[in-house]
Coordinates of C-alpha atoms (C1' of nucleotides) in Angstrom, one line a residue:
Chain A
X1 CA 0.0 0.0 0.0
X2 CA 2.4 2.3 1.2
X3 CA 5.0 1.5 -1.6
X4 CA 2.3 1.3 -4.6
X5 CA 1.5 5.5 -3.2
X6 CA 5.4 5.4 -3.3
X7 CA 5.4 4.6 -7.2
X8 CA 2.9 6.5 -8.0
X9 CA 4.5 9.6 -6.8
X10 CA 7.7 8.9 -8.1
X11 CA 6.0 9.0 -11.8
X12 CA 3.8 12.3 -11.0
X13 CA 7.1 14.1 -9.9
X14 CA 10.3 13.3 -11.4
X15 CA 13.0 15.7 -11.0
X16 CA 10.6 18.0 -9.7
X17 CA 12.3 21.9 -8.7
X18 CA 13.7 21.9 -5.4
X19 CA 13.1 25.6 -4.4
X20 CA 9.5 24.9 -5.5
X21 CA 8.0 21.8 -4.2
X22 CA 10.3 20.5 -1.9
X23 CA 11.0 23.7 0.5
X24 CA 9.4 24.1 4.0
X25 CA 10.2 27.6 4.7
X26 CA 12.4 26.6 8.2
X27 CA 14.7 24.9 6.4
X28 CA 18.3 25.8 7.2
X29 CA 20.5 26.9 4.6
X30 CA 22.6 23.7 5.1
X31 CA 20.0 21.4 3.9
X32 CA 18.5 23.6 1.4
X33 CA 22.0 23.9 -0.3
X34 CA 21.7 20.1 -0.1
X35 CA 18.1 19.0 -1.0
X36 CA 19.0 21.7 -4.3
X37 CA 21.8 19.3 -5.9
X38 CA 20.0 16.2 -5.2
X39 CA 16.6 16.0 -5.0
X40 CA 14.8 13.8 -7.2
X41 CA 11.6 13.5 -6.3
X42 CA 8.6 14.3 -3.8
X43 CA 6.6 11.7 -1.8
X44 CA 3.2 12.7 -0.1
X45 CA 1.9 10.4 2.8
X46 CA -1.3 10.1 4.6
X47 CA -1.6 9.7 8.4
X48 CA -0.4 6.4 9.4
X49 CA 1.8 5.7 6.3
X50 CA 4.9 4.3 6.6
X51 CA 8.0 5.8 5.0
X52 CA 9.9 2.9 5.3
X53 CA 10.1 -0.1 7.8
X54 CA 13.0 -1.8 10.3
X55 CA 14.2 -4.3 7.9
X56 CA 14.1 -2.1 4.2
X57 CA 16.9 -1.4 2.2
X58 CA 18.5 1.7 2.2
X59 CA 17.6 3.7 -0.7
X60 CA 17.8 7.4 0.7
X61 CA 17.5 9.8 3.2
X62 CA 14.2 12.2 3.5
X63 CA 14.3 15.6 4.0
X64 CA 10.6 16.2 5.3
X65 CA 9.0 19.4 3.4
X66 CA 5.6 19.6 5.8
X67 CA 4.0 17.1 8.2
X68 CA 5.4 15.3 10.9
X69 CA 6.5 12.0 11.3
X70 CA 7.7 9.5 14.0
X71 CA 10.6 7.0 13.9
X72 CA 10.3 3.7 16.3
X73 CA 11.8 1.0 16.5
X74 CA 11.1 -2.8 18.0
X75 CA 13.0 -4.0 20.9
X76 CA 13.6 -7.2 21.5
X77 CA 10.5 -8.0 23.5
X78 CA 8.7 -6.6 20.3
X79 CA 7.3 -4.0 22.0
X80 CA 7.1 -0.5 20.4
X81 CA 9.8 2.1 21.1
X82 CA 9.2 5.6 19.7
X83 CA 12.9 7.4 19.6
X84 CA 11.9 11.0 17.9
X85 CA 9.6 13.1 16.4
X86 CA 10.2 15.0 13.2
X87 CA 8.6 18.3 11.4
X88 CA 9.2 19.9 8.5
X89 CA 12.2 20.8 7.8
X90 CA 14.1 18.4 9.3
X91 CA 16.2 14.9 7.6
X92 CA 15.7 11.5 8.5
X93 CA 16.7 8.2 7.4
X94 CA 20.4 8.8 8.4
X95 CA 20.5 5.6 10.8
X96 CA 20.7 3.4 8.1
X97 CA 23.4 4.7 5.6
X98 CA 26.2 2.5 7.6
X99 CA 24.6 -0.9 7.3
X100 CA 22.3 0.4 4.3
X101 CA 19.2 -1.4 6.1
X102 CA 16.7 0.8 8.2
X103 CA 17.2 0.1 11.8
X104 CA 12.9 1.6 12.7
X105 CA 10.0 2.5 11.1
X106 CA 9.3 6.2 10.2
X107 CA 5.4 6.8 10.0
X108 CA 3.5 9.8 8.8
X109 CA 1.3 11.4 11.9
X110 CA -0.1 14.0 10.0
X111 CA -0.1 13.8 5.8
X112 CA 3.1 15.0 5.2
X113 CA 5.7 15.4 2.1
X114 CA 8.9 14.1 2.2
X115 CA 11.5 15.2 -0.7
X116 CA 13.5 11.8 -1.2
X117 CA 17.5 12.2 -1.3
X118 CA 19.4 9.3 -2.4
X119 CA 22.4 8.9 -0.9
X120 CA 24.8 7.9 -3.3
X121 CA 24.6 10.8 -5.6
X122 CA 24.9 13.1 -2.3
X123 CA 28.2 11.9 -1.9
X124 CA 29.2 12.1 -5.6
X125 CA 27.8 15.8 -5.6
X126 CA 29.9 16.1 -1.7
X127 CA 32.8 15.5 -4.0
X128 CA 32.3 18.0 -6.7
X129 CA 31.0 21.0 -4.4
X130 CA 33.2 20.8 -1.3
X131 CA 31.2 22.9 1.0
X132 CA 28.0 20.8 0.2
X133 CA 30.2 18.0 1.9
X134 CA 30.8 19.9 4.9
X135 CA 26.6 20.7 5.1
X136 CA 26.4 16.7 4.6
X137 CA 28.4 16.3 8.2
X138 CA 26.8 19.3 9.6
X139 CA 23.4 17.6 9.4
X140 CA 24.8 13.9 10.5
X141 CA 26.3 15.6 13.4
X142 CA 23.3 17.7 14.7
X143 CA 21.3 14.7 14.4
X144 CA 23.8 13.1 16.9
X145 CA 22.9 15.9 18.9
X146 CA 19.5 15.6 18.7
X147 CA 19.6 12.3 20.0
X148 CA 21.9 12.8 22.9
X149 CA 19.6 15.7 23.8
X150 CA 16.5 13.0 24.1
X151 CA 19.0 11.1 26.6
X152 CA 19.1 14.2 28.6
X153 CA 15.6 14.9 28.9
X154 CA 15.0 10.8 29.7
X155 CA 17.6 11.4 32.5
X156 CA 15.0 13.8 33.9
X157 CA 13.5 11.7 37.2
X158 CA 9.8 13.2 37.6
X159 CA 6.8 12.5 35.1
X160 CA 6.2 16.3 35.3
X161 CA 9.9 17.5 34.3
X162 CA 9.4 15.3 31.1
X163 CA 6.2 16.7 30.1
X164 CA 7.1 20.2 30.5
X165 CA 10.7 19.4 28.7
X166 CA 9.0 17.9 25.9
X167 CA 6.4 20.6 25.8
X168 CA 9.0 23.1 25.5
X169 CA 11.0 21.1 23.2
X170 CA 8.0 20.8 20.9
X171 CA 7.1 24.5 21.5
X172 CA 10.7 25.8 20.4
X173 CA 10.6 23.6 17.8
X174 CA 6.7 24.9 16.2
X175 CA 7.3 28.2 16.6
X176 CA 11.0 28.4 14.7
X177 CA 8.5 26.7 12.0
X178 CA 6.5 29.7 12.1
X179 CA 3.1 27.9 14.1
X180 CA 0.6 30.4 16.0
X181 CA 2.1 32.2 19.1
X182 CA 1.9 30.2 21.9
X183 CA -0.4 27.1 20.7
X184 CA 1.4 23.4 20.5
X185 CA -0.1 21.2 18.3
X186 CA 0.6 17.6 19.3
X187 CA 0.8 15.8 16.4
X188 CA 1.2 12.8 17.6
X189 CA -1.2 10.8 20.1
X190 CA -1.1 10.6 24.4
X191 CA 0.4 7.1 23.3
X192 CA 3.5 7.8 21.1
X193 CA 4.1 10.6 23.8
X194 CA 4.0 8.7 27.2
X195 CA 6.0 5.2 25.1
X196 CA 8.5 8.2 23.7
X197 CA 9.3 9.6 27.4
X198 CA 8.6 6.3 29.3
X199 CA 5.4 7.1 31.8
X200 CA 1.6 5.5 30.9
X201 CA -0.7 7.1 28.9
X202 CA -2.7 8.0 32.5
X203 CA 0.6 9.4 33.7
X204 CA 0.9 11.8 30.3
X205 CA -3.0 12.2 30.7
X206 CA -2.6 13.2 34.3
X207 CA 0.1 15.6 34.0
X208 CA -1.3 17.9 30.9
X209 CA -4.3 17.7 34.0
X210 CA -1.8 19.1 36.6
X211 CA -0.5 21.9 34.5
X212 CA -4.0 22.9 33.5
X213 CA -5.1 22.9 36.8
X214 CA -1.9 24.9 37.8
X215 CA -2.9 28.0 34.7
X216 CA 0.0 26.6 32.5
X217 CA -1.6 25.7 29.4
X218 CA -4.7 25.0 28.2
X219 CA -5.7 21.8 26.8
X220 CA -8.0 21.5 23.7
X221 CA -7.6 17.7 22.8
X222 CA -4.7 18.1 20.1
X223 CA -3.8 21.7 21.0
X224 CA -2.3 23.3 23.7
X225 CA -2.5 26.7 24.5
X226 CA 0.6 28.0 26.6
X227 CA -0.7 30.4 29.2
X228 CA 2.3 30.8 31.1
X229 CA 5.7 29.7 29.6
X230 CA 7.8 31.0 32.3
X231 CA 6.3 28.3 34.5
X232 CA 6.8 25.7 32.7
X233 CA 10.7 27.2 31.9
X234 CA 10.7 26.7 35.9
X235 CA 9.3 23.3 36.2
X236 CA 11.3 22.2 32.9
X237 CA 14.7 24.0 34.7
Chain B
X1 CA 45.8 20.8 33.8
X2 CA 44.1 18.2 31.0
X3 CA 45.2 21.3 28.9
X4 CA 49.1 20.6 29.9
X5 CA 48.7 17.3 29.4
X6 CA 47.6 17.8 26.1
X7 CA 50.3 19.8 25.4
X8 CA 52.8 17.4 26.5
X9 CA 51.2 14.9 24.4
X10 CA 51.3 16.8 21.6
X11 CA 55.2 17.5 21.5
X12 CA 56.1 13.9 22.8
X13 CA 53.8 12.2 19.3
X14 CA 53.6 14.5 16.3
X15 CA 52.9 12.5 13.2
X16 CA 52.8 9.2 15.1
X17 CA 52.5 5.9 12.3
X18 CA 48.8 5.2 12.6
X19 CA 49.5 1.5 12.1
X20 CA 51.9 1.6 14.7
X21 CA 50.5 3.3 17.8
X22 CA 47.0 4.2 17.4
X23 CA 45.4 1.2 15.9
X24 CA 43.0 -1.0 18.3
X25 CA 42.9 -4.3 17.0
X26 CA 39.0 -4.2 17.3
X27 CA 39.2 -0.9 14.8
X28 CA 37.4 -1.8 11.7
X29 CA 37.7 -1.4 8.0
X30 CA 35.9 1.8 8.0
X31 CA 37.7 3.9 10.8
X32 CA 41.2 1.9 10.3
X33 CA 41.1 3.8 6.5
X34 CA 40.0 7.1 7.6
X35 CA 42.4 7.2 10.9
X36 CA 44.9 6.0 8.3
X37 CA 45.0 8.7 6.7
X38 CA 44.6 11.8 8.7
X39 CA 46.1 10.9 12.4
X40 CA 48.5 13.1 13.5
X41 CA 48.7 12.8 17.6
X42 CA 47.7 10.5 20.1
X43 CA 46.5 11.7 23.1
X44 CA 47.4 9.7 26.8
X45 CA 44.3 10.2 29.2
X46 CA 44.8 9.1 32.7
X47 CA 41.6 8.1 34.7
X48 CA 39.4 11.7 35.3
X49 CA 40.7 13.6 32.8
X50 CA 39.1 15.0 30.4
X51 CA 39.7 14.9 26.6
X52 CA 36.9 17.9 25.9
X53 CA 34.7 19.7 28.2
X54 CA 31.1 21.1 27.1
X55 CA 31.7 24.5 25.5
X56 CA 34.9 23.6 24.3
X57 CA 36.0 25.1 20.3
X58 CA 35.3 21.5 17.9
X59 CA 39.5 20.7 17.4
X60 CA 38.4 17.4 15.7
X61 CA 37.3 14.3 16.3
X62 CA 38.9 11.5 18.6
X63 CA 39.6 7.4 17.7
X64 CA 39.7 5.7 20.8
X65 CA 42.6 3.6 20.5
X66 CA 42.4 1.8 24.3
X67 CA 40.6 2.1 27.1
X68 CA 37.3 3.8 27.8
X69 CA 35.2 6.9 28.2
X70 CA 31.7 8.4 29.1
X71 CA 30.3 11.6 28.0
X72 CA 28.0 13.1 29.8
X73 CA 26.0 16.7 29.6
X74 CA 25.0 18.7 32.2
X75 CA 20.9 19.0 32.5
X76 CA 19.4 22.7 32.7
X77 CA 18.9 22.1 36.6
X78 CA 22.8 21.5 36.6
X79 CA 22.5 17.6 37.0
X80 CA 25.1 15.2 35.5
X81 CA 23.7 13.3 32.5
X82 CA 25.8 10.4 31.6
X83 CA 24.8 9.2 27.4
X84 CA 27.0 6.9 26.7
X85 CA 30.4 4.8 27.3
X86 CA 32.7 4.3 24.5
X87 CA 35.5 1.8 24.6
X88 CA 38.5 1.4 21.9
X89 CA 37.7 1.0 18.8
X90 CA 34.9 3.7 19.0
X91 CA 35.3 7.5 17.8
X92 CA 33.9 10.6 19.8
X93 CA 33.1 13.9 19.2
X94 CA 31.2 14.0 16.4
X95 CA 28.4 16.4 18.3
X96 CA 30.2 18.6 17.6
X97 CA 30.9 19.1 14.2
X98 CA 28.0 20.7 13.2
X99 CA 28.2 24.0 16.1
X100 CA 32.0 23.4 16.4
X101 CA 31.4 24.0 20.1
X102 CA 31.6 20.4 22.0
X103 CA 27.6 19.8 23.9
X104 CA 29.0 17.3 26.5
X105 CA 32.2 16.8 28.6
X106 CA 34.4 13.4 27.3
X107 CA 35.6 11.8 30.9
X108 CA 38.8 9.1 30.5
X109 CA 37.3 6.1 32.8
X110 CA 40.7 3.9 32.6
X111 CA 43.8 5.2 31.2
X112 CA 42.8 5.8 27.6
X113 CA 44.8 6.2 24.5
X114 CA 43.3 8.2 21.7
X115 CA 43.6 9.5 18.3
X116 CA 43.3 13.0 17.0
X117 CA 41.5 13.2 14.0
X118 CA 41.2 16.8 12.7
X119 CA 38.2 17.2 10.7
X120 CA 39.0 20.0 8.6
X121 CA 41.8 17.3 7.1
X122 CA 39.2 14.7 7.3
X123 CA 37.2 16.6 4.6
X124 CA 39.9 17.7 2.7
X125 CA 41.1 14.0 1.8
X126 CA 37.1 12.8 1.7
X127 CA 37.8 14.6 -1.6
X128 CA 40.5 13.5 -2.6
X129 CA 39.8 9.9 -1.9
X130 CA 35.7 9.6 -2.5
X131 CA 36.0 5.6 -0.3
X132 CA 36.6 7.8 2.5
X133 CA 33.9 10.1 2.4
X134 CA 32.0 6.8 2.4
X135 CA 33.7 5.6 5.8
X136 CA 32.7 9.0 7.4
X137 CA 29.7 9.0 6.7
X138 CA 29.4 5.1 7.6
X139 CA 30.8 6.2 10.5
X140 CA 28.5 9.2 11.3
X141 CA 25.6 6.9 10.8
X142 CA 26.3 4.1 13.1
X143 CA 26.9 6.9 15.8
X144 CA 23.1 7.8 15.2
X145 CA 22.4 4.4 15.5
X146 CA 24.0 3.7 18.6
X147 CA 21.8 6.4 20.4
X148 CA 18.8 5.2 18.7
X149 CA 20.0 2.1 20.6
X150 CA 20.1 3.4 23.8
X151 CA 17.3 5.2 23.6
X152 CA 15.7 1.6 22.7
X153 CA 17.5 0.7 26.0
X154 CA 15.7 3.1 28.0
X155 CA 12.8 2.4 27.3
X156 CA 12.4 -0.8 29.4
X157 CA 10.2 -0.2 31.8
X158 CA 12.0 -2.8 35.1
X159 CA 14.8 -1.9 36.6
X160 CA 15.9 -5.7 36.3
X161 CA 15.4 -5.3 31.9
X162 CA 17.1 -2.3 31.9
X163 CA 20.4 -3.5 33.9
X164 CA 20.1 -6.9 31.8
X165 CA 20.4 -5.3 28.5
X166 CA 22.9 -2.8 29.6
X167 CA 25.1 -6.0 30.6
X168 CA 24.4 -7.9 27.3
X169 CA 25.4 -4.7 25.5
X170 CA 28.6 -4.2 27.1
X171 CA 28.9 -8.1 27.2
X172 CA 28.6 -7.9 23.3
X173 CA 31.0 -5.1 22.9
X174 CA 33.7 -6.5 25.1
X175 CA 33.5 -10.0 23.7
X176 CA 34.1 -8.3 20.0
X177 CA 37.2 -6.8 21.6
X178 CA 38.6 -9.7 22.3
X179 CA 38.3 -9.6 26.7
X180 CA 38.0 -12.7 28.5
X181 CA 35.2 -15.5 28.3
X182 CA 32.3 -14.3 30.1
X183 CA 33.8 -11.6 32.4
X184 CA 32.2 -8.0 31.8
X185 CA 34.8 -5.5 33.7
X186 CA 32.6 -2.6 34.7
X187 CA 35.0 0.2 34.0
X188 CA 32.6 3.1 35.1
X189 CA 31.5 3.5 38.8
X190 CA 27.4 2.2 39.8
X191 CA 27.0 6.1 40.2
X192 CA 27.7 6.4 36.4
X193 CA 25.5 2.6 35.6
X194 CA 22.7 4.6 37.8
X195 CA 22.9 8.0 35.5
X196 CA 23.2 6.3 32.2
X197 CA 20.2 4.0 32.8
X198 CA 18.0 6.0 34.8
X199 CA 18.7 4.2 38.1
X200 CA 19.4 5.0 42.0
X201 CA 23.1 3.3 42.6
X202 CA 21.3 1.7 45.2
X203 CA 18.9 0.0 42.8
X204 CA 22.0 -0.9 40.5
X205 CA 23.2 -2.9 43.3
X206 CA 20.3 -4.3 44.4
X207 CA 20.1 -5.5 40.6
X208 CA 23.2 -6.9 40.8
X209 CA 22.8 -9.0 44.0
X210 CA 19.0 -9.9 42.3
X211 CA 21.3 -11.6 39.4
X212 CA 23.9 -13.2 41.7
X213 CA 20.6 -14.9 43.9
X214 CA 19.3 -16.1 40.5
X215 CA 23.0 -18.0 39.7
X216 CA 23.3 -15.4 37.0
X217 CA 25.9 -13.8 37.2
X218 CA 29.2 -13.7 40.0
X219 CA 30.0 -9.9 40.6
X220 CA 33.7 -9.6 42.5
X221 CA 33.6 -5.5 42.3
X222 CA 34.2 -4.7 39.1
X223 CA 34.2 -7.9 37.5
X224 CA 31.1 -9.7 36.5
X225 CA 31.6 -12.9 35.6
X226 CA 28.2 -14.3 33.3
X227 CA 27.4 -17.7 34.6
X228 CA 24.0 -18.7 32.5
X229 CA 24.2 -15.9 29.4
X230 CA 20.6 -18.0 28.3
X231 CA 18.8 -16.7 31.6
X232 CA 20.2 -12.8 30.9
X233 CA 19.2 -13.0 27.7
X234 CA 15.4 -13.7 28.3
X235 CA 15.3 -11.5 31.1
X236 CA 16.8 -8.6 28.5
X237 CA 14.3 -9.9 26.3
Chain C
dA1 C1' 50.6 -0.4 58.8
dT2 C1' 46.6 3.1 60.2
dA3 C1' 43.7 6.8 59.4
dA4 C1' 40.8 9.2 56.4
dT5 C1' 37.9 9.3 52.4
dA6 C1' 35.2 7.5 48.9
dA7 C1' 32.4 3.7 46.8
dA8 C1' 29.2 0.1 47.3
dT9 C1' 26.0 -2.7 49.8
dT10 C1' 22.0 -3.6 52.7
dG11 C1' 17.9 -2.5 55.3
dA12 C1' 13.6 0.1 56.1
dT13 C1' 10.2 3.5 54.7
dC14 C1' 7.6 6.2 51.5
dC15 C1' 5.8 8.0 47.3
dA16 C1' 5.3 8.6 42.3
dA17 C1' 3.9 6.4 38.7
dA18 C1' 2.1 1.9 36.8
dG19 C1' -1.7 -1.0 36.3
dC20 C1' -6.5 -1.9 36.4
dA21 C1' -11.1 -0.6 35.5
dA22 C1' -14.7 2.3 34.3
dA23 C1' -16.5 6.4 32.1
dT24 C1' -16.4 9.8 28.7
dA25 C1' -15.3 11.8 24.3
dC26 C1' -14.3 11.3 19.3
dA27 C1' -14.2 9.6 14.7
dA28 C1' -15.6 6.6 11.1
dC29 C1' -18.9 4.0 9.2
dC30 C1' -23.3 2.4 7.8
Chain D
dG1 C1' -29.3 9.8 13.1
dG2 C1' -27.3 5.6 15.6
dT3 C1' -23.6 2.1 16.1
dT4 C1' -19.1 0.5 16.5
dG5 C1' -14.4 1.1 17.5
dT6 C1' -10.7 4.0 19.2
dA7 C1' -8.5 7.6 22.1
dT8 C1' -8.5 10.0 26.2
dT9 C1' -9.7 11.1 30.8
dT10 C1' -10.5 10.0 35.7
dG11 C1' -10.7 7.2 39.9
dC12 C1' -8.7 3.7 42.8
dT13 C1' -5.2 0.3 44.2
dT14 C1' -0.8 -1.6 44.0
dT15 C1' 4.1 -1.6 43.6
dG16 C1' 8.7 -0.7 42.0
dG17 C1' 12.1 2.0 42.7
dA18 C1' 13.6 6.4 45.1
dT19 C1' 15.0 8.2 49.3
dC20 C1' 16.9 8.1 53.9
dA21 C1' 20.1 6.0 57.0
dA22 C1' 23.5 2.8 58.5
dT23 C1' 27.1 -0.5 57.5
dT24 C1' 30.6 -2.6 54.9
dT25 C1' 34.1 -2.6 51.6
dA26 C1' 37.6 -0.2 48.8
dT27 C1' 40.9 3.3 47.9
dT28 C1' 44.0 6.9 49.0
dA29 C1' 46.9 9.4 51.9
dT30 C1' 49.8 9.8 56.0

DNA sequence: ATAATAAATTGATCCAAAGCAAATACAACC
DNA sequence: GGTTGTATTTGCTTTGGATCAATTTATTAT
């Protein structure tokens, strides 16, 4: 299902323009510079789609142009473990270049449009234009950052200090994209958040309660409204 | 005084024969080619010091040619967060290429011998020689990997799991070094086990003791000798 | 050696978050 | 509209692991 959308999209949109169907306006100039040597084509996904599975062969990496996604992967016990979410603007897939096999699913939470980058002609490109090369270890190395940031916030002990970290993550994140002032839109459901900071759904439930209760935010099922930011700066530290 | 150290180093092994003196024997293809080319010190750590502290200027990154590290960030509340250990064999730093200022402090746990790889020469002969530029960024990518891992790794929700898998992880990573039969040698403190996993050092050693009633495992200190790998396995799932 | 300091273990108590269960809200479908 | 299935919230109970405190075991210095 998800690869027949896959081939149909790659016929619609061969070689399609870089600067104009493949640009989220936060991208950085590193990965613009990149996605504008190399793109080749543009994927759409519905909600729940996957982008590739644990398992596939490497044939890329994604540079997402709007939507979000999440990557998860099994563990052993073959229980679900969410390890990030993405929004536009940002590249995924990089996990897999080493081995050339995905090591987690990405799936579409919202419909979302990925502009596909295929690795090999990155590098030959890398080659040609050095300073392309040095925006190719840029992006590698800040997703290494990215990842060692999650560890930090999982170091966090209370359910509370991970809620309000990961709301102000999220927040930080929206708003360089440009979303309404103050408003976080979880994309993603009570489940993907409590498995991606390790509390129960009632615990994640429970605390958006606590910080309503205490004036912090509003909640509106899949919106938040941030009412008082210093606060949750505070309880976040 | 890591900085005189450094120094001293520096005088005592420029231009040092990769082959020679910086080359683990568990080094493989991949970072043996790159170091091969670009090494130009080595580096002598004792236990405590530090090869880079958070905020430091990006010099390069580092091939650990013996012994072991941690890195570990600093939360916003000021906490120590410990993301990962990294044994010989491994290379470090790469955090940092992207802000060229380092986001975590790199702590020598044993006497440690690394490599320093400049970057900026890194690129230069990624150029020059394109198999190269596909080590990096093999190299880059398993990095990302390894935190999805541990991310994967936190996300066990007992204690018991999450001390399990940590012990067939370093298990694993010892054994493809070439250490002794079934002995895991702890080279980090419980304090740092605790941080890493999300644990109270009293709960590591209540874990510990929990394995050694089951006839799991012998612990003399810092040695942990597996006795029934089958039964750590199942409980790590 | 012995003292002093730090690391690790063990015991006992307490609490935050998990687990269970039931109620409510939402969405998709006929 | 109503019905079914899913997601979320809320209440209640239980428990795993944190915390506090005391002891034992290492390590370092004198």
């Amino acid at each position: 299902m998800t690869v027949s959308r896959l081939v149909k999209v790659k016929k619609a949109c061969q070689n399609c323009n870089v600067r104009e169907l493949c640009l989220p306006t936060s991208l950085e100039g590193v990965e613009l510079n990149l996605m504008d040597e190399v793109v080749q084509q543009r994927i759409r996904l519905q909600q729940g789609d996957y982008l590739y599975n644990t398992g596939d062969g490497f044939k890329g990496i994604y540079a997402i142009k709007s939507g979000s996604l999440k990557t998860s992967g099994i563990t052993i016990d073959g229980k679900e473990q969410v390890t990030g979410f993405h929004l536009g603007g940002e590249i995924i897939g990089m996990d897999a270049i080493d081995e050339e096999i995905h090591a987690c699913d990405a799936i579409a939470l919202t419909d979302t449009e990925v502009c596909h980058l295929p690795f090999d002609k990155i590098r030959e490109i890398s080659i040609q234009i050095p300073p392309l090369l040095k925006d190719l270890t840029r992006i590698m190395s800040r997703e290494i950052r990215r990842e060692e940031h999650v560890l930090m916030l999982l170091g966090s002990t209370t359910a509370e200090q991970r809620i309000a970290r990961f709301l102000v993550n999220l927040y930080d994140r929206l708003q360089k994209r440009g979303e309404l002032e103050n408003i976080i839109t979880l994309f993603m459901s009570r489940q993907d958040v409590g498995n991606y900071l390790g509390l129960a759904i009632e615990t994640v439930s429970r605390q958006f309660k606590n910080f309503r209760d205490k004036q912090i935010i509003e909640v509106d099922k899949k919106n938040i409204k941030v009412l008082d930011m210093q606060r949750l700066l505070e309880i976040a530290e």
